[in-house]
Coordinates of C-alpha atoms (C1' of nucleotides) in Angstrom, one line a residue:
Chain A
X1 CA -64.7 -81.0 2.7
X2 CA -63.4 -82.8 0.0
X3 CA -61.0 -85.6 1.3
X4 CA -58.5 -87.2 -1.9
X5 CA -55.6 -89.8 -0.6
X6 CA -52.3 -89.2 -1.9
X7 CA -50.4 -91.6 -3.5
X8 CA -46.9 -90.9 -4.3
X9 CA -46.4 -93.9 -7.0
X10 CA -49.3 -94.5 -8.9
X11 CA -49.4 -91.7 -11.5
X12 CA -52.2 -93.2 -12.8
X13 CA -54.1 -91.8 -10.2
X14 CA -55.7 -87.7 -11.4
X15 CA -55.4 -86.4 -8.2
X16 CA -51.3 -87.8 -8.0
X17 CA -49.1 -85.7 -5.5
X18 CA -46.2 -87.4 -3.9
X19 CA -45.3 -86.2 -0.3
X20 CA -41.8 -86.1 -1.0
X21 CA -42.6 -82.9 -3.3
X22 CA -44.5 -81.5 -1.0
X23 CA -44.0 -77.7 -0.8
X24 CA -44.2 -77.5 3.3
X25 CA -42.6 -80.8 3.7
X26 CA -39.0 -79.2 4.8
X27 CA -40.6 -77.6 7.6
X28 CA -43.7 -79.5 8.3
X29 CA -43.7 -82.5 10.9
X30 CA -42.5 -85.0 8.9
X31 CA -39.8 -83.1 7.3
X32 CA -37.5 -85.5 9.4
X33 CA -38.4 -88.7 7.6
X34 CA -36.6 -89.7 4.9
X35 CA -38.2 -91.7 1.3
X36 CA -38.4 -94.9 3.0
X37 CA -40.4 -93.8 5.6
X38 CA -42.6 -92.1 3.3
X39 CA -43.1 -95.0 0.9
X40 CA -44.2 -96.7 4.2
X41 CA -47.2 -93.8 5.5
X42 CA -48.0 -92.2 2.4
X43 CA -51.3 -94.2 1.3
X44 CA -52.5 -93.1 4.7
X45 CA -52.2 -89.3 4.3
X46 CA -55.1 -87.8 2.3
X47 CA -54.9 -83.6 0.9
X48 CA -58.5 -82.2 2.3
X49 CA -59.8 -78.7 1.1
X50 CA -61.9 -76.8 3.5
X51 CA -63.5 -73.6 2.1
X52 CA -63.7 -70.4 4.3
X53 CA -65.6 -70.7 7.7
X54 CA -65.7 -74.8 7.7
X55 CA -65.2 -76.1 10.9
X56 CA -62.0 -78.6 10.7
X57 CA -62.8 -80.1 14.4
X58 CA -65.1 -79.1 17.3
X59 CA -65.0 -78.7 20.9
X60 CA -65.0 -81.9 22.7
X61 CA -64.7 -84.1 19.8
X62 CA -61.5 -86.7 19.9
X63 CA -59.9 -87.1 17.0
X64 CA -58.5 -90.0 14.9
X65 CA -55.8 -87.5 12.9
X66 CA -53.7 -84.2 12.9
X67 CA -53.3 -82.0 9.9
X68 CA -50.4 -79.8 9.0
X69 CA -51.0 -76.8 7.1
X70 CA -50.5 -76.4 3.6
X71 CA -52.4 -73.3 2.9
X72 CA -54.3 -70.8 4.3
X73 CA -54.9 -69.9 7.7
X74 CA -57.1 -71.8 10.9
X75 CA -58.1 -70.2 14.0
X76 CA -58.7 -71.8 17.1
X77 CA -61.7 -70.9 18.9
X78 CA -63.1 -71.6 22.5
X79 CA -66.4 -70.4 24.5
X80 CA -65.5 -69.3 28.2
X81 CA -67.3 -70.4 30.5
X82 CA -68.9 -66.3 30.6
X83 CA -70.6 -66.9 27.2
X84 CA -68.2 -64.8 25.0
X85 CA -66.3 -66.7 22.0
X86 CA -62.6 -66.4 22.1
X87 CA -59.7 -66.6 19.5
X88 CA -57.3 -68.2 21.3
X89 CA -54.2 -68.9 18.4
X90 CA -54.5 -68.7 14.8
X91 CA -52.3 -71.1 12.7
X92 CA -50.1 -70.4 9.5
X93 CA -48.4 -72.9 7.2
X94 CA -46.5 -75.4 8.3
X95 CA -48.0 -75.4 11.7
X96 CA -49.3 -78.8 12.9
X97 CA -53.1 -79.3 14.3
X98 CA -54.7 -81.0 16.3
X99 CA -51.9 -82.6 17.9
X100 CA -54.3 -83.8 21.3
X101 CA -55.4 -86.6 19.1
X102 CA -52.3 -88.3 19.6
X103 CA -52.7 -88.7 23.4
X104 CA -56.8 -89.7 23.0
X105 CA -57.7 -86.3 24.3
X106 CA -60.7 -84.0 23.0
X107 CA -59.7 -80.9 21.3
X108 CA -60.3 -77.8 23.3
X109 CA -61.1 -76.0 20.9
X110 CA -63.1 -75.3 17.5
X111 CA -60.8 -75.3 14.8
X112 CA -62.1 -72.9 11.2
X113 CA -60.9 -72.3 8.3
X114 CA -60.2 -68.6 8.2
X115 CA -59.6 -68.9 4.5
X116 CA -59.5 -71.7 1.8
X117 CA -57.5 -74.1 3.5
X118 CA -55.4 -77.4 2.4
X119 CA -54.1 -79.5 4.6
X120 CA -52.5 -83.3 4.5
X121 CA -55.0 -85.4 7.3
X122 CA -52.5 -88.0 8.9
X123 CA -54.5 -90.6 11.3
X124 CA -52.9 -90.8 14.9
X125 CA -51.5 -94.3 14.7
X126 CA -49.3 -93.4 11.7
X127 CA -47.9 -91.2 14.1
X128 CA -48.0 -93.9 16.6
X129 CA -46.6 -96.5 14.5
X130 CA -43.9 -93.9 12.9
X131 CA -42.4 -92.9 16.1
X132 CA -41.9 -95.8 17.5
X133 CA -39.8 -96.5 14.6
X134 CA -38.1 -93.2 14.2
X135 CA -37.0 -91.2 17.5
X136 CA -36.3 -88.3 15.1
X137 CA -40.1 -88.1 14.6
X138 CA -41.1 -88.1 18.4
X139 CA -38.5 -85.1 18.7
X140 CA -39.9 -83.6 16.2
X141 CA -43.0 -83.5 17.6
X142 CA -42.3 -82.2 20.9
X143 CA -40.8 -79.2 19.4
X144 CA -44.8 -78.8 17.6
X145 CA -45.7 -78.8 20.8
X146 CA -43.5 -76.4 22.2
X147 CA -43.8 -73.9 19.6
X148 CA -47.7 -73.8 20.2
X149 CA -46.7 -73.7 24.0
X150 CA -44.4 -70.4 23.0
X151 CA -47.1 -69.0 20.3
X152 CA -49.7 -69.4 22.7
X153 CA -47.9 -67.5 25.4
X154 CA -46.8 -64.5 23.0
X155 CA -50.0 -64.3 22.2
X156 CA -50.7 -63.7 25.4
X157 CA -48.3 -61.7 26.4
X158 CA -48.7 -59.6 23.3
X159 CA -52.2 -59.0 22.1
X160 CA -53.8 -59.4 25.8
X161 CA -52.5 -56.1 27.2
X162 CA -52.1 -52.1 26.6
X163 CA -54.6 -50.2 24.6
X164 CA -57.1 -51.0 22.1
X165 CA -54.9 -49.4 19.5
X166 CA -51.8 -51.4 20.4
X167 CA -53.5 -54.0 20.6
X168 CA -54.7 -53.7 17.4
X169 CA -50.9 -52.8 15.6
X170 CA -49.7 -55.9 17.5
X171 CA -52.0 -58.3 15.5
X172 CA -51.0 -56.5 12.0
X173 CA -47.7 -57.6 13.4
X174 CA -48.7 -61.4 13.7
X175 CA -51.2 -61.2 10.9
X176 CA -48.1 -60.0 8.8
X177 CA -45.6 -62.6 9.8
X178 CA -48.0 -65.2 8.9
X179 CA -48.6 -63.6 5.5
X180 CA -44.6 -64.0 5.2
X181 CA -44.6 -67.6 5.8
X182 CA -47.7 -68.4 3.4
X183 CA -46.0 -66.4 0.8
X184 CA -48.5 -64.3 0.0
X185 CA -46.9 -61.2 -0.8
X186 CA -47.5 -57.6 0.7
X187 CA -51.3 -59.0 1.0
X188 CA -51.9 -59.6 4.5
X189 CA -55.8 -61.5 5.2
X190 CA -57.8 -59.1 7.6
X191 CA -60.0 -60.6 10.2
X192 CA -63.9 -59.7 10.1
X193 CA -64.0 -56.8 12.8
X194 CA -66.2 -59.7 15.2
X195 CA -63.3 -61.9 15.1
X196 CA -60.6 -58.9 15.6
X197 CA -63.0 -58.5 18.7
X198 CA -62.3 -62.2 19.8
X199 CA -58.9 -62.2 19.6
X200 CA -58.2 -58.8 21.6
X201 CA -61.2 -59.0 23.5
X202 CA -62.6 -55.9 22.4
X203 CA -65.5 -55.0 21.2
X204 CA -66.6 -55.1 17.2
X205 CA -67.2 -51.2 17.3
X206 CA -64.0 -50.3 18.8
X207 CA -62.2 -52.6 16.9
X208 CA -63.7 -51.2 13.5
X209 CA -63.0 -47.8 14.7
X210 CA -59.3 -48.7 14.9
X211 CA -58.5 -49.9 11.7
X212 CA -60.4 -47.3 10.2
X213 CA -57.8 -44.6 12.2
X214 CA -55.3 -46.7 11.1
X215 CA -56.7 -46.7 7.6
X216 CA -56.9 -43.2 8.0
X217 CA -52.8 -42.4 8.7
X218 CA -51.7 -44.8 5.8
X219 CA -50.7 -47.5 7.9
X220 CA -53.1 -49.8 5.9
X221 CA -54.6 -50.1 3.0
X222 CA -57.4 -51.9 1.9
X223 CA -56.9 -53.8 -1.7
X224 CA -59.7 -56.1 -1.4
X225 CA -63.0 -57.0 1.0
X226 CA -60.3 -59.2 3.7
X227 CA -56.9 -58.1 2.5
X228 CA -54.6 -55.1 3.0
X229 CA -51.0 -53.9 2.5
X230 CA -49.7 -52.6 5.0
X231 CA -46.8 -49.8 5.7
X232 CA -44.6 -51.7 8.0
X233 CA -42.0 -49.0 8.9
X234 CA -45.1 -46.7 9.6
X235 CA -46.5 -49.8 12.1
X236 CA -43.7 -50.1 13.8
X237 CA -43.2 -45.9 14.8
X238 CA -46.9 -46.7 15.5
X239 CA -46.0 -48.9 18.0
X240 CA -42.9 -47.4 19.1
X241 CA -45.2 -44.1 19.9
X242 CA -47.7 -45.9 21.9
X243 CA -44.8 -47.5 24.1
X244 CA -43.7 -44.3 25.2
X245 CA -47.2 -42.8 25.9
Chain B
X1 CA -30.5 -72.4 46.6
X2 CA -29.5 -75.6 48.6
X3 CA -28.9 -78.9 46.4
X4 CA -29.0 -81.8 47.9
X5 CA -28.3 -85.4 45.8
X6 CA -31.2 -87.9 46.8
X7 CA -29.8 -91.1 47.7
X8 CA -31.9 -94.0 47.4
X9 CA -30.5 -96.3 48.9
X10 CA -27.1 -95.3 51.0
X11 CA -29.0 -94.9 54.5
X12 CA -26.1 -93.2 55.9
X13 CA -26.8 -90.0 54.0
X14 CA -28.3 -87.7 56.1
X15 CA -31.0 -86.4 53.7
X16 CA -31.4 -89.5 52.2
X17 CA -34.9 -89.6 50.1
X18 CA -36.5 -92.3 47.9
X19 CA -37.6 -90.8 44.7
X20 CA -40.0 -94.5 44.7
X21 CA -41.3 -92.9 48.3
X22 CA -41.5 -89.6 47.0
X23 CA -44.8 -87.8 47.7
X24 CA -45.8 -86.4 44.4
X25 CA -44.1 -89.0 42.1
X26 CA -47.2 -90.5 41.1
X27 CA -48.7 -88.0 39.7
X28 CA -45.3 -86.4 38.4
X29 CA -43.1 -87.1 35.5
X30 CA -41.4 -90.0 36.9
X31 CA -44.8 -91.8 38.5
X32 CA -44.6 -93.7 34.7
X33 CA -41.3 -95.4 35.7
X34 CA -40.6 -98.7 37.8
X35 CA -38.4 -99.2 40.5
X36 CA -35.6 -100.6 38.1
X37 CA -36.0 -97.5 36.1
X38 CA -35.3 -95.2 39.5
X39 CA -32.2 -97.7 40.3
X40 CA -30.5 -96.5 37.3
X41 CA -31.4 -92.5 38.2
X42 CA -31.6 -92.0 41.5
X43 CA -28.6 -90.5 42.3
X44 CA -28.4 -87.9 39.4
X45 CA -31.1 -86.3 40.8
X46 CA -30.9 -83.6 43.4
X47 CA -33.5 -81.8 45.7
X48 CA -33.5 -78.2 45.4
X49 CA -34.7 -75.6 47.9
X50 CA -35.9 -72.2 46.5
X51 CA -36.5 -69.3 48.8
X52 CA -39.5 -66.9 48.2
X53 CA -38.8 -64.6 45.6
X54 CA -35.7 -66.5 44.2
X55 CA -35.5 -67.1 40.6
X56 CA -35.2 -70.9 39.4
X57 CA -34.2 -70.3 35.8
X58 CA -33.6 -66.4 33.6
X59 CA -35.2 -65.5 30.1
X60 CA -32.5 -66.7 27.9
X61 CA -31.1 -69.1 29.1
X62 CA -30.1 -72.6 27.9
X63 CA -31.1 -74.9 30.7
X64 CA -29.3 -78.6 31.2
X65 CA -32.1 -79.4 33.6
X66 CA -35.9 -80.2 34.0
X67 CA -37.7 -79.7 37.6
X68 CA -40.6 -81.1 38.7
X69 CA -42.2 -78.8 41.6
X70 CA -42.7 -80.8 44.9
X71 CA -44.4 -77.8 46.8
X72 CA -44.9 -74.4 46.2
X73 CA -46.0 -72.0 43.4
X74 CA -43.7 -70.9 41.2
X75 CA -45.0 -68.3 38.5
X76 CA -43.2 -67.8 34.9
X77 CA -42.8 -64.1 33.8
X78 CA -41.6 -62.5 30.9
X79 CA -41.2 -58.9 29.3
X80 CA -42.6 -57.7 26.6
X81 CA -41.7 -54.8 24.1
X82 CA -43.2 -52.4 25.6
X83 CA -41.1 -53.3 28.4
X84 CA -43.6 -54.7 31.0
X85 CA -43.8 -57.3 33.0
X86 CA -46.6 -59.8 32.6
X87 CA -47.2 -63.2 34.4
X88 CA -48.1 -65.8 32.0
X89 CA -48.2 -69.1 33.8
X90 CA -48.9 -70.2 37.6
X91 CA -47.0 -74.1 38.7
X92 CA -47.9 -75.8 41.3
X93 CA -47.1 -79.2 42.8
X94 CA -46.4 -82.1 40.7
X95 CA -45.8 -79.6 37.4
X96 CA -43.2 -79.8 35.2
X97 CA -41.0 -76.4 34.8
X98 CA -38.4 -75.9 31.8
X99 CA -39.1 -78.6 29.5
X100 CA -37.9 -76.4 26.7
X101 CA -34.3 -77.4 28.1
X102 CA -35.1 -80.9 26.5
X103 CA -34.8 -79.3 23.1
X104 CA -31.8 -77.4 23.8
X105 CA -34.3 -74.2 23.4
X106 CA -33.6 -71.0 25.5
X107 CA -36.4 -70.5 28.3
X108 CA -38.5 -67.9 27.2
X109 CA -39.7 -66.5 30.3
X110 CA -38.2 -66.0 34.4
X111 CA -39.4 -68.4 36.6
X112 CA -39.5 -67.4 40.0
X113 CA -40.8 -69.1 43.7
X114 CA -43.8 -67.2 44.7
X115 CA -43.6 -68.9 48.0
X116 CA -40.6 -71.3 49.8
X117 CA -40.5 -74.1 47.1
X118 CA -39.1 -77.7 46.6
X119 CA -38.0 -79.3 43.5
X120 CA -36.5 -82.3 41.9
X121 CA -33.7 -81.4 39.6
X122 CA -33.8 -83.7 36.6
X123 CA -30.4 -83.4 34.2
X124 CA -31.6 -83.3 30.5
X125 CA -29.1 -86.0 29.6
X126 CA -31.2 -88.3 32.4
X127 CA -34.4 -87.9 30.6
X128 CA -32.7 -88.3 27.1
X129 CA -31.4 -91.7 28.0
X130 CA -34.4 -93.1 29.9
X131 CA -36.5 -91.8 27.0
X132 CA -35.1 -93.7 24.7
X133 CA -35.3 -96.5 26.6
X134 CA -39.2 -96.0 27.8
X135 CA -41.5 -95.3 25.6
X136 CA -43.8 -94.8 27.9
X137 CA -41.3 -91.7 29.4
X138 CA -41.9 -90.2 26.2
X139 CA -45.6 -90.5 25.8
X140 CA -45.9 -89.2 29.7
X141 CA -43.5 -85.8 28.5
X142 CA -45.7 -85.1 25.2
X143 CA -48.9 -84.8 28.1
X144 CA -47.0 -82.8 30.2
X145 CA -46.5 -80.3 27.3
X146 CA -49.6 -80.8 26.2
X147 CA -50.8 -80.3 29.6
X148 CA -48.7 -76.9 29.7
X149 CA -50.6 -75.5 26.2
X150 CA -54.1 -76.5 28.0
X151 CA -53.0 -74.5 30.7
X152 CA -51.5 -71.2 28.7
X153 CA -55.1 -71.5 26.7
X154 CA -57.2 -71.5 29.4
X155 CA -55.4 -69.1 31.5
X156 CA -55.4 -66.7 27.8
X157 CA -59.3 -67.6 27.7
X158 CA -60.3 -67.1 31.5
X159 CA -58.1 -64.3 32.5
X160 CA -57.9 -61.6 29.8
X161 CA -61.4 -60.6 29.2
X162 CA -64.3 -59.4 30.9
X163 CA -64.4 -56.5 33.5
X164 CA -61.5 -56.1 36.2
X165 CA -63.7 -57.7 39.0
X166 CA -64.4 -60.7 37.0
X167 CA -61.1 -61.4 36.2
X168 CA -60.1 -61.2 40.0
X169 CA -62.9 -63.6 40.8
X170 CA -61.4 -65.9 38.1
X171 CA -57.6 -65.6 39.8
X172 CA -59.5 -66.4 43.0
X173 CA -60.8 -69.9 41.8
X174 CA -57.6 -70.9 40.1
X175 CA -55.5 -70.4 43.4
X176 CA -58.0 -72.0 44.8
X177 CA -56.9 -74.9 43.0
X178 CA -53.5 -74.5 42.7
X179 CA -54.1 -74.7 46.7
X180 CA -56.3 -77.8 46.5
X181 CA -53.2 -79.5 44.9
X182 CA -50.9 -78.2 47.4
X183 CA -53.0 -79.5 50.2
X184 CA -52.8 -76.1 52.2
X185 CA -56.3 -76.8 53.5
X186 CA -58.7 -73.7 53.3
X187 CA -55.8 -71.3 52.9
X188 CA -55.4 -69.4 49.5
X189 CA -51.8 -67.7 48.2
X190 CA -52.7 -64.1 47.5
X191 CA -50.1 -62.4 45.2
X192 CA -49.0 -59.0 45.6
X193 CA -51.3 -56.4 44.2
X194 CA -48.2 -55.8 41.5
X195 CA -48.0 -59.8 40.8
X196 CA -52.3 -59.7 40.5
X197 CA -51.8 -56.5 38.2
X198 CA -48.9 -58.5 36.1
X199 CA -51.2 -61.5 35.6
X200 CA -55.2 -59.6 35.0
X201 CA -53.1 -56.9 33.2
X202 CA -54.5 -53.9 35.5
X203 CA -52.9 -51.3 37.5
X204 CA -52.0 -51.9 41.2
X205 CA -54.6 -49.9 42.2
X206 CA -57.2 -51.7 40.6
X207 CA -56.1 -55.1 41.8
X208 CA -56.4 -53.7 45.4
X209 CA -59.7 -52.1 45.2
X210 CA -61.1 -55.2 43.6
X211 CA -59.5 -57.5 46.4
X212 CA -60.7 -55.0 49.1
X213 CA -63.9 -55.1 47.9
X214 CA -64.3 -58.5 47.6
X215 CA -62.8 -59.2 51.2
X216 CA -65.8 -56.1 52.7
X217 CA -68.2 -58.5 50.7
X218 CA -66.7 -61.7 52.7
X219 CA -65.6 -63.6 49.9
X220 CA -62.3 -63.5 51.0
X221 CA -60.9 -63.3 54.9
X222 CA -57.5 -62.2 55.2
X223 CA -55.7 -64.9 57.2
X224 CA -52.3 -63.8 57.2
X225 CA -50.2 -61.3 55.5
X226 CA -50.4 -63.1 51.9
X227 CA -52.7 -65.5 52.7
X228 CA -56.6 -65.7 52.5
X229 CA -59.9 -68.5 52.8
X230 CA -62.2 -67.9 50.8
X231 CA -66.0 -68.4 50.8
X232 CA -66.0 -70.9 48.0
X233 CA -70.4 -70.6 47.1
X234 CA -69.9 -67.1 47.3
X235 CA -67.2 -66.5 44.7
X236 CA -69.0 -68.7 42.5
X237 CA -72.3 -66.9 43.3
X238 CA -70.5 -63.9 42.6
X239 CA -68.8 -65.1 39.0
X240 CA -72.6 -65.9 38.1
X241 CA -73.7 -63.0 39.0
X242 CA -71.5 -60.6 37.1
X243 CA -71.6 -63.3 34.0
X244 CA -75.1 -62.3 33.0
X245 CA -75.0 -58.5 33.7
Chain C
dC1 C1' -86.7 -54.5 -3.6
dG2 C1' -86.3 -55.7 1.0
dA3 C1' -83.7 -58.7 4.2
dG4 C1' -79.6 -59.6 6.4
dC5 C1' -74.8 -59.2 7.2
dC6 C1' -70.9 -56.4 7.9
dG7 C1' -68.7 -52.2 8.7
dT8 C1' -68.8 -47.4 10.1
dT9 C1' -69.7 -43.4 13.0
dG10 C1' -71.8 -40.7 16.8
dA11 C1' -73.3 -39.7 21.6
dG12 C1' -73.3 -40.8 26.3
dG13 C1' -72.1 -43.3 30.4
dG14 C1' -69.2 -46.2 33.1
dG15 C1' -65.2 -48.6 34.5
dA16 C1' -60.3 -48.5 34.5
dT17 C1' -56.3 -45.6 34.7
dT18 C1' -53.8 -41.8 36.5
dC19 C1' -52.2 -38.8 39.9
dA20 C1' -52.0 -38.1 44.6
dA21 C1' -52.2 -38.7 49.5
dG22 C1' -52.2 -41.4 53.6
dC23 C1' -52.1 -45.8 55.7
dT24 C1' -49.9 -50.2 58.0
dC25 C1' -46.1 -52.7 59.1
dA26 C1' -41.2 -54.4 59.5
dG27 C1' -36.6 -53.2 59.9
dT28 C1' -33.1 -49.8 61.3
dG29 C1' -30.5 -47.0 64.1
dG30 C1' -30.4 -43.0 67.1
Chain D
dC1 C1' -38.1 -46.5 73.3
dC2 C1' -39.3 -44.2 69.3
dA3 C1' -38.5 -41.6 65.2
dC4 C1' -37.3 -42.7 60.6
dT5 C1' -37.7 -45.1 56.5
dG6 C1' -39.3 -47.6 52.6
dA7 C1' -42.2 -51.1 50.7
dG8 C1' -46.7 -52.5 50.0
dC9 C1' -51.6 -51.5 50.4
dT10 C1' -55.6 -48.5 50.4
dT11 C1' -58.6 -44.8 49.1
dG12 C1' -60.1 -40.5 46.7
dA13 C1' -60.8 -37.4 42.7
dA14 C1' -60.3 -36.3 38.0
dT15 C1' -59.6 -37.9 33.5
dC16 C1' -59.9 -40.8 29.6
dC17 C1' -60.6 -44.8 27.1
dC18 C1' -63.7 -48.2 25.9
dC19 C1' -68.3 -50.1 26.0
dT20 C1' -73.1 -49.5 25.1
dC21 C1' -76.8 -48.1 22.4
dA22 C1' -78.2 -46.4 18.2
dA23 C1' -78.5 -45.1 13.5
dC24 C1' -77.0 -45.5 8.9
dG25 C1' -74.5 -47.0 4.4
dG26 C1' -72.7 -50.6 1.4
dC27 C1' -73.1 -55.0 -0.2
dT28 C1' -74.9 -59.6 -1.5
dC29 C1' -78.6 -62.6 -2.3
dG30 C1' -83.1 -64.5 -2.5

DNA sequence: CGAGCCGTTGAGGGGATTCAAGCTCAGTGG
DNA sequence: CCACTGAGCTTGAATCCCCTCAACGGCTCG
């Protein structure tokens, strides 16, 4: 994990990238402050690259920062008390992580780096300090909070019930929308078939033998090892036909 | 629905309640604030009654309103595309309910008493003003939500996977707690086989042969019409049991 | 080249759903 | 008083979907 501080003035410095720039800044947390408030925080922020499959925080740990998401895409990961490994919300650009370091609790969770990854690091008592200055801030956070609150809950209600193979259409869904945000295109990242299994508790085998059927009718298509395009008018009559089943 | 203003200090009022007397306070939203804090509240607060089966707030809507539950369970249900029902949150005494008001966000999902409930009704404006005068207001409100994710997680990671009687067992031990909180002693709420189905996301008919079969096994003794004790080494004998099978 | 990881596919069995029937119990009205 | 009703619960039998176990192919890498 390579960690480089940004600093918005000195040019001088290689690795020079000013927060007010930044590409996710509009709709990241602190898309409410204005350049004052950045002049004030931004020595504190450092960029931090995590390649595929690094671990960003563990279970248990409590942390000193949250991150927002530049790039890439983070799952969340938990071990029920049964033994199995669980996916239990995956996070796209913009999205803020980590957020329980600000009231001194331990994550929940194992955070990982589902592909190359940046993010901007921002210790807690920036936060801290921040919000007591700017209420904008605080408000801003609680609606992070509330939209991992209502992600966490579609999920639920979403990927958690019905058949294997709705189940299965109902991630593309998700997996498509956060393709939309992180501007990738048509390409949409395809989870290994053991974490497909995590997040709708299903089996590797029956999860690989529904993308294959759904490689089969055209709804996907492979272009790459962990990427497809998918037919999203032909996803959605998927669904529509399983509903009325 | 009966509303009924709490009076904190006008003795004359029949009903009159002291939020600074009130029973859950302290380990409610409020328990943060001092008395001069409650002075300034008190009376825009009302105490609401909620029948079994009533509904407190509709998918939808805009609330003006937070509630902190007093006593009772309320559960939160929504609908999804395919157009059923699923249960994707259990409340019980000293929880917060409809927080998403604060943001002037639409509720997401029907919240409805499973039993006779109480509640405090807060008015959004009340906890916008305090907030901004308490810090600490704000700081309690950010665990609440973040007390809510925990909550969604762990219900996603405990009750969607593994086999229909595990899943039963796992409902068992959270009402279990949800009754500890309550104070109901031994006694357990047991949903309706529908409401069980809604929330392990199995038929009717499974819920009830998993229930009976627990109860001919004596982890359960039916009490009342929706109301059980359970044989608390037992169920966890039995969780162990069917974890390493 | 063999080892290991990942994905795919098949065969068989088991658990959940589906469909169906009968049960208890509370409320209603003859 | 009791038949009638409907809601909720239970149980059985047949079906089907998913899991389990197993074998195999492609791929990367030492």
């Amino acid at each position: 994990m390579s960690i480089v501080p940004l600093y918005r003035q000195d040019s001088r410095h290689p690795q020079a990238q000013a927060c007010s720039s930044c590409a996710v800044r509009s709709h990241a947390l602190f898309g409410v402050l204005d350049e004052d408030d950045l002049d004030r925080i931004h020595t504190h922020i450092a960029h931090v690259d995590l390649p595929l499959g690094k671990v960003l925080f563990e279970t248990g740990e409590v942390g000193s920062a949250v991150f927002t998401l530049r790039e890439g895409i983070v799952r969340f990961e938990r071990v029920t008390e049964s033994g199995e490994r669980r996916i239990v919300r995956l996070a796209g650009r913009g999205d803020l992580l980590g957020q329980e370091a600000l009231l001194r609790r331990p994550h929940l969770d194992e955070a990982i780096a589902c592909s190359p990854v940046q993010l901007c690091r921002i210790p807690t008592h920036v936060v801290d300090e921040l919000g007591a200055l700017q209420p904008a801030l605080v408000r801003e956070l609680m609606q992070r909070w509330q939209q991992a609150l209502e992600d966490s809950q579609s999920w639920l209600a979403d990927l958690t019930c019905g058949s294997a193979r709705r189940r299965v259409l109902k991630l593309l869904t998700k997996l498509a929308d956060l393709g939309d945000q992180a501007g990738t295109g048509s390409a949409v990242w395809l989870p290994k078939r053991e974490e497909i299994g995590a997040m709708l508790s299903m089996t590797i085998e029956t999860a690989s033998r529904q993308v294959s059927q759904l490689r089969r009718e055209g709804v996907i298509t492979a272009i790459g090892l962990r990427s497809v395009t998918l037919d999203a008018p032909a996803l959605a009559q998927a669904l529509r036909e399983e509903h009325n089943r």
